[in-house]
Tab-separated table of C-alpha atoms and ligand atoms in Angstrom:
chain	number	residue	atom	x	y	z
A	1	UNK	CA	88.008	77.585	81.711
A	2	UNK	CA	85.645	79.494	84.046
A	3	UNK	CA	86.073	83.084	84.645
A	4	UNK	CA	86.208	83.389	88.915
A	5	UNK	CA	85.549	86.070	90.968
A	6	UNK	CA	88.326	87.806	92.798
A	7	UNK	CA	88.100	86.071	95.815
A	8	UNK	CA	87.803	82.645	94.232
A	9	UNK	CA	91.056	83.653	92.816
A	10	UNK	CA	92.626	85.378	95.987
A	11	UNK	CA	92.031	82.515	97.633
A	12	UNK	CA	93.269	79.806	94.847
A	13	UNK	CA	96.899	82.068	94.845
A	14	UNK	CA	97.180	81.721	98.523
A	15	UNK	CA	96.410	78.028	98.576
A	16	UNK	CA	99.055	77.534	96.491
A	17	UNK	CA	102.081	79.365	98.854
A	18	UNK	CA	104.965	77.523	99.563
A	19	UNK	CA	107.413	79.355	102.146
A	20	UNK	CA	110.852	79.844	101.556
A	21	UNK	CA	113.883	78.871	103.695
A	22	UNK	CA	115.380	80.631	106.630
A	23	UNK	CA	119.000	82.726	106.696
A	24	UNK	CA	121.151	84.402	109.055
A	25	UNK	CA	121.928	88.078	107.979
A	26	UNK	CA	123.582	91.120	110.058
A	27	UNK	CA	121.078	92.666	111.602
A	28	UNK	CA	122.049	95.656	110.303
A	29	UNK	CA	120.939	94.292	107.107
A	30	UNK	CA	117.508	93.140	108.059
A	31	UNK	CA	115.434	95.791	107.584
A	32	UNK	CA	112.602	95.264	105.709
A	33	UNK	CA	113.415	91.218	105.539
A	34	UNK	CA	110.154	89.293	107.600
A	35	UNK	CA	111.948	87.560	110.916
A	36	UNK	CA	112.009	83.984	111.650
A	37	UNK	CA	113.046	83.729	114.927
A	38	UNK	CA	111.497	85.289	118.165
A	39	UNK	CA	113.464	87.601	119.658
A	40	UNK	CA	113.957	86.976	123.284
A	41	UNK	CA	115.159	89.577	125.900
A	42	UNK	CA	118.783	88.241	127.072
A	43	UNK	CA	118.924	91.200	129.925
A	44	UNK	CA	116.607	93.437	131.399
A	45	UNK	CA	115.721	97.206	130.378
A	46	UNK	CA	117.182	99.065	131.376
A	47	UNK	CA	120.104	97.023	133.127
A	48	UNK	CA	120.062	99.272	135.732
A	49	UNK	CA	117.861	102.044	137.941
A	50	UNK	CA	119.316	104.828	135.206
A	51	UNK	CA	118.433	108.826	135.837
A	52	UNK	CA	116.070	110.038	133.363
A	53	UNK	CA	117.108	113.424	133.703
A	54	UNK	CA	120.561	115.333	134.298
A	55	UNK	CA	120.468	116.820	138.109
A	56	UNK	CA	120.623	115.590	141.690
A	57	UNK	CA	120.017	111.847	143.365
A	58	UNK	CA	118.730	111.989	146.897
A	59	UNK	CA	116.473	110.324	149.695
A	60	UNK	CA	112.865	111.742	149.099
A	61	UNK	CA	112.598	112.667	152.482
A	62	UNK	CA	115.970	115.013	152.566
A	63	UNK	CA	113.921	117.308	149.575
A	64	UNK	CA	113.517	120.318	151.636
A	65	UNK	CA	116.875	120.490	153.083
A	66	UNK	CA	120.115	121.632	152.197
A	67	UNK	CA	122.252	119.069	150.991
A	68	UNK	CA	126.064	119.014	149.995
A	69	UNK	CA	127.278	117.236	146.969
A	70	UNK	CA	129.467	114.303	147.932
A	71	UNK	CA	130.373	113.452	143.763
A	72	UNK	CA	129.659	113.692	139.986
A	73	UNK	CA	128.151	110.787	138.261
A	74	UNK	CA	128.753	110.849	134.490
A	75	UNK	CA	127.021	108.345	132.099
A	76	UNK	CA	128.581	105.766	131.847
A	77	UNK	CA	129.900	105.617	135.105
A	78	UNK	CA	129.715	103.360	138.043
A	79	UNK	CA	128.728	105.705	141.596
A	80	UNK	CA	131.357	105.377	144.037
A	81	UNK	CA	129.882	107.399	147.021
A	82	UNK	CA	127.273	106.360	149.267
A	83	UNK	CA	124.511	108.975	149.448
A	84	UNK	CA	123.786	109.573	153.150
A	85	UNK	CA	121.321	111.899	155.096
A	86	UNK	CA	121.301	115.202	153.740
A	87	UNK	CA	123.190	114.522	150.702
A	88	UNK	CA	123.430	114.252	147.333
A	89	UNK	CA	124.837	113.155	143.720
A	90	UNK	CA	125.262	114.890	140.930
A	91	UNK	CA	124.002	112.716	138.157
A	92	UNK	CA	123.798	112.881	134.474
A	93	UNK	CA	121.239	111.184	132.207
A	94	UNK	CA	121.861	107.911	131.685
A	95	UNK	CA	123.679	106.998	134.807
A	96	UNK	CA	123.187	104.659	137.898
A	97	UNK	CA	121.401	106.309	139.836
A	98	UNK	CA	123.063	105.458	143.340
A	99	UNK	CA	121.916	102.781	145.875
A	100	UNK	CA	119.017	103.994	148.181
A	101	UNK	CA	118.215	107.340	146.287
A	102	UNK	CA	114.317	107.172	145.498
A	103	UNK	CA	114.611	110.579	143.559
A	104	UNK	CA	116.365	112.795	140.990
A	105	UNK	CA	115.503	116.320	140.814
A	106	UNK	CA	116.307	118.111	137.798
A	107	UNK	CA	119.187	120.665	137.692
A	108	UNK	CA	116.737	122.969	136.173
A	109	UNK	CA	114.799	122.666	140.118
A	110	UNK	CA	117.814	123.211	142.336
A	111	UNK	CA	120.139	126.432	143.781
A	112	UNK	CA	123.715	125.990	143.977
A	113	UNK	CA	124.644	127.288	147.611
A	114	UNK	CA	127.530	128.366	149.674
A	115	UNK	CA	129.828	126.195	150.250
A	116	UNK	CA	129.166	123.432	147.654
A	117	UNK	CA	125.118	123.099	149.042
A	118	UNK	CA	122.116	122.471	146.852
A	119	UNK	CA	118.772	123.162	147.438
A	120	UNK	CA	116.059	121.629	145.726
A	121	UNK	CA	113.458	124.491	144.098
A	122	UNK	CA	110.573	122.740	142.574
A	123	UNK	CA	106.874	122.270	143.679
A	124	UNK	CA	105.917	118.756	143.041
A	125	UNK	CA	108.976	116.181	142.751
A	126	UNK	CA	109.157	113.805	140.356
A	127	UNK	CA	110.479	110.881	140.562
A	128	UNK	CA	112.712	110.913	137.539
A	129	UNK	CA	114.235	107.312	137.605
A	130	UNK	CA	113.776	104.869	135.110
A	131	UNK	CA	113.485	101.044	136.793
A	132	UNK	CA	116.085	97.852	136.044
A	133	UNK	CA	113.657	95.870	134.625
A	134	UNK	CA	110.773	98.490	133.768
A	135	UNK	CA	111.190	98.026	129.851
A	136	UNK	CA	111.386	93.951	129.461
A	137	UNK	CA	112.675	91.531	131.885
A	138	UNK	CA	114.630	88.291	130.884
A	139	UNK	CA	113.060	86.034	129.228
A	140	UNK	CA	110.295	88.597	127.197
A	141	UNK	CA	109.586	87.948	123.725
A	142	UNK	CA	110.489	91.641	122.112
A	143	UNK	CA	109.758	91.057	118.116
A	144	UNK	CA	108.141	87.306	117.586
A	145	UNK	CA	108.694	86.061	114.156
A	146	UNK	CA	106.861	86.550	111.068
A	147	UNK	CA	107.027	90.257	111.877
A	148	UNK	CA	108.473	92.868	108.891
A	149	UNK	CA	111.748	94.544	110.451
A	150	UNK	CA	111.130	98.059	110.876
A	151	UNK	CA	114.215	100.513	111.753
A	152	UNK	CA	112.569	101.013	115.195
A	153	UNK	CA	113.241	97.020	115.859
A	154	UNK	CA	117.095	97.015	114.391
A	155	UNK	CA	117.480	99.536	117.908
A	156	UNK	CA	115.780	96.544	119.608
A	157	UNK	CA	118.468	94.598	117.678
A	158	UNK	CA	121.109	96.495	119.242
A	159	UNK	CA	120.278	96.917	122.203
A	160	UNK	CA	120.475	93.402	123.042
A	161	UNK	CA	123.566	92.556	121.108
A	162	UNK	CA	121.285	90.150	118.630
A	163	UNK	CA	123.472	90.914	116.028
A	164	UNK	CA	122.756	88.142	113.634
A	165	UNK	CA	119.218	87.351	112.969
A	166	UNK	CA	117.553	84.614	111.170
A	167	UNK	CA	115.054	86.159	108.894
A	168	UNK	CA	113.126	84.055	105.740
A	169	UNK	CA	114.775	84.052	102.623
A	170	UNK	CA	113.200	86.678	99.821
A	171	UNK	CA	111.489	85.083	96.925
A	172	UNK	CA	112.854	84.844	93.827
A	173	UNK	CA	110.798	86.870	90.811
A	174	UNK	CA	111.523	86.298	87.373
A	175	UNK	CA	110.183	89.369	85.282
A	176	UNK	CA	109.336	89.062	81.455
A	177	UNK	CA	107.495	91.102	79.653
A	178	UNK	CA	106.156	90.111	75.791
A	179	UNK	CA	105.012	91.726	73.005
A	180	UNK	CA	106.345	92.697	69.491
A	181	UNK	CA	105.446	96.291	70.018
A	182	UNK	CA	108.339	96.821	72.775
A	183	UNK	CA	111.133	98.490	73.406
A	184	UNK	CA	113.458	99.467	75.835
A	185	UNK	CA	112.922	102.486	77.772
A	186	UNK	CA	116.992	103.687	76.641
A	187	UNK	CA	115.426	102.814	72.773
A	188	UNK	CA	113.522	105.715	70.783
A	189	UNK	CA	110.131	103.934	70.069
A	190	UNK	CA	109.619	104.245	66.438
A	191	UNK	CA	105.865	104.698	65.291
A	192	UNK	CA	103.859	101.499	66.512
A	193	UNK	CA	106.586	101.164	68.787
A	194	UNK	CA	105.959	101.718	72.747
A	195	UNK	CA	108.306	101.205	75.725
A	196	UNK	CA	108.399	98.185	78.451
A	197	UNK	CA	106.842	100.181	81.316
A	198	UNK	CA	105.323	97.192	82.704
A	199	UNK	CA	108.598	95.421	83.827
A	200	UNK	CA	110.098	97.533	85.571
A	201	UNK	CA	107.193	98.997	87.654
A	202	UNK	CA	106.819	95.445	88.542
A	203	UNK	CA	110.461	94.833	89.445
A	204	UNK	CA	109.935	97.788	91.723
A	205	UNK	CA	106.856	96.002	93.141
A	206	UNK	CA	108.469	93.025	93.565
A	207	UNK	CA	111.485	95.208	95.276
A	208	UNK	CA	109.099	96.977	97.675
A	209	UNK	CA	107.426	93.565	98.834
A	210	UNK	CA	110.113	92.558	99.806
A	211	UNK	CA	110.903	89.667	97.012
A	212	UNK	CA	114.046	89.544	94.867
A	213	UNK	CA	113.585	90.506	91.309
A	214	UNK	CA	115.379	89.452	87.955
A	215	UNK	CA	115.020	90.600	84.449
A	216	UNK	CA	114.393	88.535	81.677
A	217	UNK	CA	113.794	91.111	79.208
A	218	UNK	CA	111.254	91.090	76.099
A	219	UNK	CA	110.408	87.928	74.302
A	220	UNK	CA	109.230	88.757	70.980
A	221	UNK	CA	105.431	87.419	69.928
A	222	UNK	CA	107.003	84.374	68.612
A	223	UNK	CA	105.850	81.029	70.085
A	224	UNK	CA	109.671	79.658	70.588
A	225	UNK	CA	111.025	82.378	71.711
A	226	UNK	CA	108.552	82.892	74.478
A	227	UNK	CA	108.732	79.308	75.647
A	228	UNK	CA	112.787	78.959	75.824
A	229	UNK	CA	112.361	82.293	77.978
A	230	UNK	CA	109.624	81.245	80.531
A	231	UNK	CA	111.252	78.030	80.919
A	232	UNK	CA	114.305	79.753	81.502
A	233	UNK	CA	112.205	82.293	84.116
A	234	UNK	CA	110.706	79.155	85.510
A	235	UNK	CA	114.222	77.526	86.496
A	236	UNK	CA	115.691	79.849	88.321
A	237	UNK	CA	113.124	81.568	90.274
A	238	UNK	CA	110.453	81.028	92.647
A	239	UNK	CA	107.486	83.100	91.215
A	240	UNK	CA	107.595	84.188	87.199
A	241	UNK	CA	105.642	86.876	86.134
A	242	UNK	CA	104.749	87.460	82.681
A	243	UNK	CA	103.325	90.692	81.198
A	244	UNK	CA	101.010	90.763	77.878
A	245	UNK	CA	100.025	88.265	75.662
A	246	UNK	CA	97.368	86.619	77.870
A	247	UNK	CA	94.342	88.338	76.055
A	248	UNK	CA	92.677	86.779	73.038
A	249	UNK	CA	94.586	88.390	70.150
A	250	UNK	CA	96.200	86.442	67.738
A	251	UNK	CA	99.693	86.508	69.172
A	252	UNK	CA	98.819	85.687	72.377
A	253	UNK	CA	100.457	83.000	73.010
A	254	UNK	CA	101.138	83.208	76.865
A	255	UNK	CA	98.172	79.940	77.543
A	256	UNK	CA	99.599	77.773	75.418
A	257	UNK	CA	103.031	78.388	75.802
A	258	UNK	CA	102.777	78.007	79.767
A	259	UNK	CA	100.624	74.526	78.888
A	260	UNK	CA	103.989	73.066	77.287
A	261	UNK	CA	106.017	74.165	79.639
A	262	UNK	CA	103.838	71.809	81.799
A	263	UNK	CA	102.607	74.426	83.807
A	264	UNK	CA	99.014	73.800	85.157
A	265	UNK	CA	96.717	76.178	84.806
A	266	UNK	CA	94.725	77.230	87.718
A	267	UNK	CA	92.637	80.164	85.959
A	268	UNK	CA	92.991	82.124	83.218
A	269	UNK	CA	90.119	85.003	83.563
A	270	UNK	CA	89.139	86.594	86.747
A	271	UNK	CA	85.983	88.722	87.290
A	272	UNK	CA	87.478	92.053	87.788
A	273	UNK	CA	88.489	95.487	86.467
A	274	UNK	CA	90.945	95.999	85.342
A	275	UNK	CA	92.777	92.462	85.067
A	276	UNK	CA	90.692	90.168	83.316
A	277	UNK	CA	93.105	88.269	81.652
A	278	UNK	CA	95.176	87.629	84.573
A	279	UNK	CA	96.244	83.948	84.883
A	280	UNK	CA	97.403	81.622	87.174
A	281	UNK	CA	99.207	78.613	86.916
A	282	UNK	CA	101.489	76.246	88.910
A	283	UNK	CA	104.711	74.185	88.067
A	284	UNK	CA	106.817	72.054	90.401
A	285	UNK	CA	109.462	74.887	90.304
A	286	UNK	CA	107.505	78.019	90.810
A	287	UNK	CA	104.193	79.854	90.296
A	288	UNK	CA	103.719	81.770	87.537
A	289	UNK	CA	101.309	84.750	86.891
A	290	UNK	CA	100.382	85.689	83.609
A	291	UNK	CA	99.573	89.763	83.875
A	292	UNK	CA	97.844	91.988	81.372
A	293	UNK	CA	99.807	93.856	79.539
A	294	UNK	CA	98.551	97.413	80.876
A	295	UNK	CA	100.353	98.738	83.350
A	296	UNK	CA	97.536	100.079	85.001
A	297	UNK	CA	96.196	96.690	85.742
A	298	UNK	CA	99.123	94.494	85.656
A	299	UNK	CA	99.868	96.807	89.068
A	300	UNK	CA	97.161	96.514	90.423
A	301	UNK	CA	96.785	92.680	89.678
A	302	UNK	CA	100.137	92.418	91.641
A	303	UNK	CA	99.314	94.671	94.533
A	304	UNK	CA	96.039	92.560	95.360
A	305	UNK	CA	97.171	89.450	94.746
A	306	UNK	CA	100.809	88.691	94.149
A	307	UNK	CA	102.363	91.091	96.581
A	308	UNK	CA	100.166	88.787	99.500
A	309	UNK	CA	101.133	85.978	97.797
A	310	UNK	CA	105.409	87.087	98.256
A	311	UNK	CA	104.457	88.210	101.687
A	312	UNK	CA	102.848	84.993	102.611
A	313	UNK	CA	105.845	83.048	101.175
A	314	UNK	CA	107.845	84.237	103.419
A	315	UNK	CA	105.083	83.708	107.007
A	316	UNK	CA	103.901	87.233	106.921
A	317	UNK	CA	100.308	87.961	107.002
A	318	UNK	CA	100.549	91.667	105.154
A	319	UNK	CA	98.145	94.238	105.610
A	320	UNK	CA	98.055	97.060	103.390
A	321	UNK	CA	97.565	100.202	105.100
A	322	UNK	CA	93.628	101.371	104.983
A	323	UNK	CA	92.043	104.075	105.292
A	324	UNK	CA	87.765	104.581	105.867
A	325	UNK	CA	87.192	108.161	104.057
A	326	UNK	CA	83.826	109.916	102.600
A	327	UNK	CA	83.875	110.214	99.390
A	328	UNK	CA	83.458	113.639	97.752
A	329	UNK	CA	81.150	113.325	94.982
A	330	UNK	CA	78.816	110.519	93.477
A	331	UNK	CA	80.964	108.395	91.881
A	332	UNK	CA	79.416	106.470	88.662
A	333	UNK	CA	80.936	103.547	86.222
A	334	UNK	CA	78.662	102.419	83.592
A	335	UNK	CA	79.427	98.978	84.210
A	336	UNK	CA	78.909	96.735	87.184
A	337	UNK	CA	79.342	92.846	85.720
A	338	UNK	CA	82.973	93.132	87.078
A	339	UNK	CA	84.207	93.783	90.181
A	340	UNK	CA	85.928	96.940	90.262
A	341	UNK	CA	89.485	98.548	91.556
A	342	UNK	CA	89.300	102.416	91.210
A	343	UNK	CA	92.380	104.798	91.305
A	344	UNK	CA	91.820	107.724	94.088
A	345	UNK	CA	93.428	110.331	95.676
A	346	UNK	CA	92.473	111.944	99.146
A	347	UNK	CA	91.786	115.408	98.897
A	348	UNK	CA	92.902	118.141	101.350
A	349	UNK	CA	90.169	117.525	103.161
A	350	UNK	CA	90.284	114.069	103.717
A	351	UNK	CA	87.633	113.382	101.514
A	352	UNK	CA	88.219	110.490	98.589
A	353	UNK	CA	88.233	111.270	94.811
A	354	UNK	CA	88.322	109.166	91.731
A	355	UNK	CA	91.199	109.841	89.545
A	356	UNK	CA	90.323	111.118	86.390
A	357	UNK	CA	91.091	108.211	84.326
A	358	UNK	CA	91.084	106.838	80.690
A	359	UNK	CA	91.426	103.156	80.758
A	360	UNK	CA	94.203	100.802	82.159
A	361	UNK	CA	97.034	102.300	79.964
A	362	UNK	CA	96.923	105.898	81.685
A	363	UNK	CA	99.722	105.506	83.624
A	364	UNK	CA	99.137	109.503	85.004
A	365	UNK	CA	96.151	108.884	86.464
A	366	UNK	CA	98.086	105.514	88.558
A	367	UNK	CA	101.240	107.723	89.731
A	368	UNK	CA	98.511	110.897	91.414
A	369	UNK	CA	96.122	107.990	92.766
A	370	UNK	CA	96.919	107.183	96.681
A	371	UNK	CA	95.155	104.466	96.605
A	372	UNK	CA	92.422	102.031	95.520
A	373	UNK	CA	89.183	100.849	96.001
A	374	UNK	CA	87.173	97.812	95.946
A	375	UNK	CA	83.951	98.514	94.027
A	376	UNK	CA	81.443	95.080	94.052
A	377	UNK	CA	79.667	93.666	91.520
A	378	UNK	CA	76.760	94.498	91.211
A	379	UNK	CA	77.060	98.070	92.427
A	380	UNK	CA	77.550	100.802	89.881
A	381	UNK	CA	77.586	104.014	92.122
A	382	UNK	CA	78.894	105.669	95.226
A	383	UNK	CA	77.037	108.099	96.509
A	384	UNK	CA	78.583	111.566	97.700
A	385	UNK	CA	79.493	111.189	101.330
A	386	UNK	CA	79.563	107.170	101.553
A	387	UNK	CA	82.669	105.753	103.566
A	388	UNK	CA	85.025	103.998	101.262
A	389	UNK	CA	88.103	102.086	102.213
A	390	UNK	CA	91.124	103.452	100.822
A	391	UNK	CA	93.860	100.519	100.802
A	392	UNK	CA	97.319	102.505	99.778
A	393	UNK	CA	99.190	101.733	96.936
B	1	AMP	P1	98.445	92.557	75.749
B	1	AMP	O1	98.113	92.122	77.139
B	1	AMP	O2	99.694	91.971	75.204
B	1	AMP	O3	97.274	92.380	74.828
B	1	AMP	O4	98.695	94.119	75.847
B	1	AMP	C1	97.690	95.017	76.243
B	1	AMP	C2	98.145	96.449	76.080
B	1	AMP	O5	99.225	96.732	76.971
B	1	AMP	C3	98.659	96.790	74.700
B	1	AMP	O6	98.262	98.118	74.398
B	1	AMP	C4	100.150	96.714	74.859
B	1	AMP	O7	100.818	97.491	73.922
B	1	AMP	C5	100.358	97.211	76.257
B	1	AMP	N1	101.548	96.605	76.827
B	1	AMP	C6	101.866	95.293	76.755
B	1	AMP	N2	103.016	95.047	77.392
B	1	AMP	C7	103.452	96.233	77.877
B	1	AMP	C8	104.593	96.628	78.615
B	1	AMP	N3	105.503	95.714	78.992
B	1	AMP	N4	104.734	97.928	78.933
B	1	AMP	C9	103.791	98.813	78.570
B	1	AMP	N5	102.691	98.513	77.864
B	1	AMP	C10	102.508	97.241	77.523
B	2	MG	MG1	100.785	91.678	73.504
């Protein structure tokens, strides 16, 4: 099979989405979840013309008398005076501001006079008064659907008394790592030993994309072993990702073992660094990703192209968050055949830095980076003071 260039293989992954189904959940539970319903306005905002301010409701044109107090308006409370010439509530924030008042003035502008009398002190009046209406009428859409649920929409949530909300349901991500040479992190490693760190940062992936992760531990570089495992993985979840064995040693058996479990291979090298290996295949029950066994590239395989791929399962076009910098000194690699993903951090003064870094097992240089970037093939240096997009990791 071919070796593709990232794109070719971006674009293969996304052809291949299938979304998953809708649920109900408490809102309260629904942030972070992608929505799949629009959420229309069932009242207007504010429901009523509500004092922005603790102080005094009035007729403009009664400013620069004296006025007497005719009641107290707490928050929450309905006004029971009218407010004629030359007079005034007392209001608090929050409240209804009374029926033909055009103003509040703020407690911190007025003089308490004999015999219960206020006088308004200020220079130039404001208004103070927030509209019925002025927010969203009936009828607006407030969040449309495919949008991730931030905490600033669950107040939208509230506020409208949409308290169970149909979001998409989060894929399912079987996680199995392989290789005879692993143990697990609570094991001593004995010499030629290492520990599975590749799992479990990718269970965290999978947690922050907002996908549903399950562990199916180490399978053992044994051809049988493997298979009854990814099988297994392939059964019961909607995406399976697999980490090592898909280079060209002698016990990697990944290819061939995803062949008989009639999974069809879509590509099995793609043009980049790091992540050759990386492999793609599809099966009537799920997709399955073949990673390299580095962590340093098995994260940033899934970054780039599986965490759009979860995203997209459930309707959500995600953006990672980018960022155009300069970058700080002339940055060289000594090869350019592949296209490139390189580790950096942003500098104090917002200028961009390549990690120092020693190959896709140097897990250090991943956890200082902030981000990566794209480097194309073809080109083998930056120069000092070039803008580079930082896309955060
Ligand atoms: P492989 O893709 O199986 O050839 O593995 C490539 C490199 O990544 C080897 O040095 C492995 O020891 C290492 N490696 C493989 N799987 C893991 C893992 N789950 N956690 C950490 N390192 C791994
Ligand atoms: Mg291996």
């Amino acid at each position: 099979m071919d070796m593709i260039t990232f794109e070719e293989a971006y674009r293969i992954v996304m052809n291949s989405v299938f979304e998953t189904d809708n649920e109900i959940v408490p809102f309260t539970m629904s942030a972070g979840r992608i929505l799949a319903e629009d959420i229309i306005c069932e009242m207007e905002m504010p429901p009523f013309n509500r004092s922005a301010v603790d102080g005094y409701a009035c007729h403009r044109k009664d400013l620069y008398d004296k006025m007497e107090v005719v009641e107290v308006i707490a928050a929450g409370q309905v006004p029971s005076k009218d407010v004629l010439k030359n007079q005034c509530s007392k209001i608090m924030t929050g409240a209804i501001v009374p029926d033909g008042c055009d103003i509040v003035f703020m407690v911190e502008e007025s003089e308490n006079l004999q015999n219960g009398k206020i006088r308004f002190t200020g220079i130039e009046p404001k208004l103070n008064i927030s509209y019925k209406g002025e927010d969203v009428r009936t009828g607006d859409v407030v969040l449309k659907k495919t949008r991730f649920i931030k905490p600033q929409d669950i107040a939208i949530m509230a506020s409208f008394g949409h308290i169970d909300v149909k979001v998409k349901k989060m894929p399912m991500v079987g996680v199995l790592s392989t290789g005879d040479e692993l143990v697990e992190p609570s094991v001593v490693p004995d010499l030629s030993k290492i520990r599975n760190s590749n799992a479990y940062q990718l269970l965290s992936q999978v947690k922050r994309a907002g996908g549903e992760g399950m562990y199916y531990g180490i399978a053992p570089d044994d051809e049988e072993v493997t298979f009854a495992l990814i099988r297994k993985a392939i059964d019961e979840n909607d995406i399976v990702l697999l980490t090592g064995g898909v280079s060209m040693g002698d016990f990697d058996f990944v290819p061939s073992v995803l062949r008989r479990a009639e999974v069809k291979i879509l590509f099995d090298r793609v043009n980049v660094q790091p992540g050759k290996p990386t492999t793609f295949g599809v099966h009537s029950k799920a997709v399955v990703f073949g990673l390299p066994g580095n962590p340093v590239s098995s994260f940033i395989q899934f970054e780039t192209l599986i965490r759009p791929f979860i995203c997209r399962m459930m309707g959500h076009n995600w953006n990672p968050g980018r960022q155009n910098l300069p970058i700080a000194k002339r940055y060289e690699r000594k090869s350019s055949d592949r296209m490139g993903w390189v580790p950096v951090l942003i500098t104090k003064n917002s200028e961009v830095k390549a990690v120092d870094f020693h190959g896709s097992a140097h897990l250090a240089a991943l956890a200082e980076a902030d981000g990566i970037i794209a480097i194309k093939t073809g080109t083998n240096i930056i120069e000092k003071g070039e803008i580079v997009s930082v896309r955060q990791i």
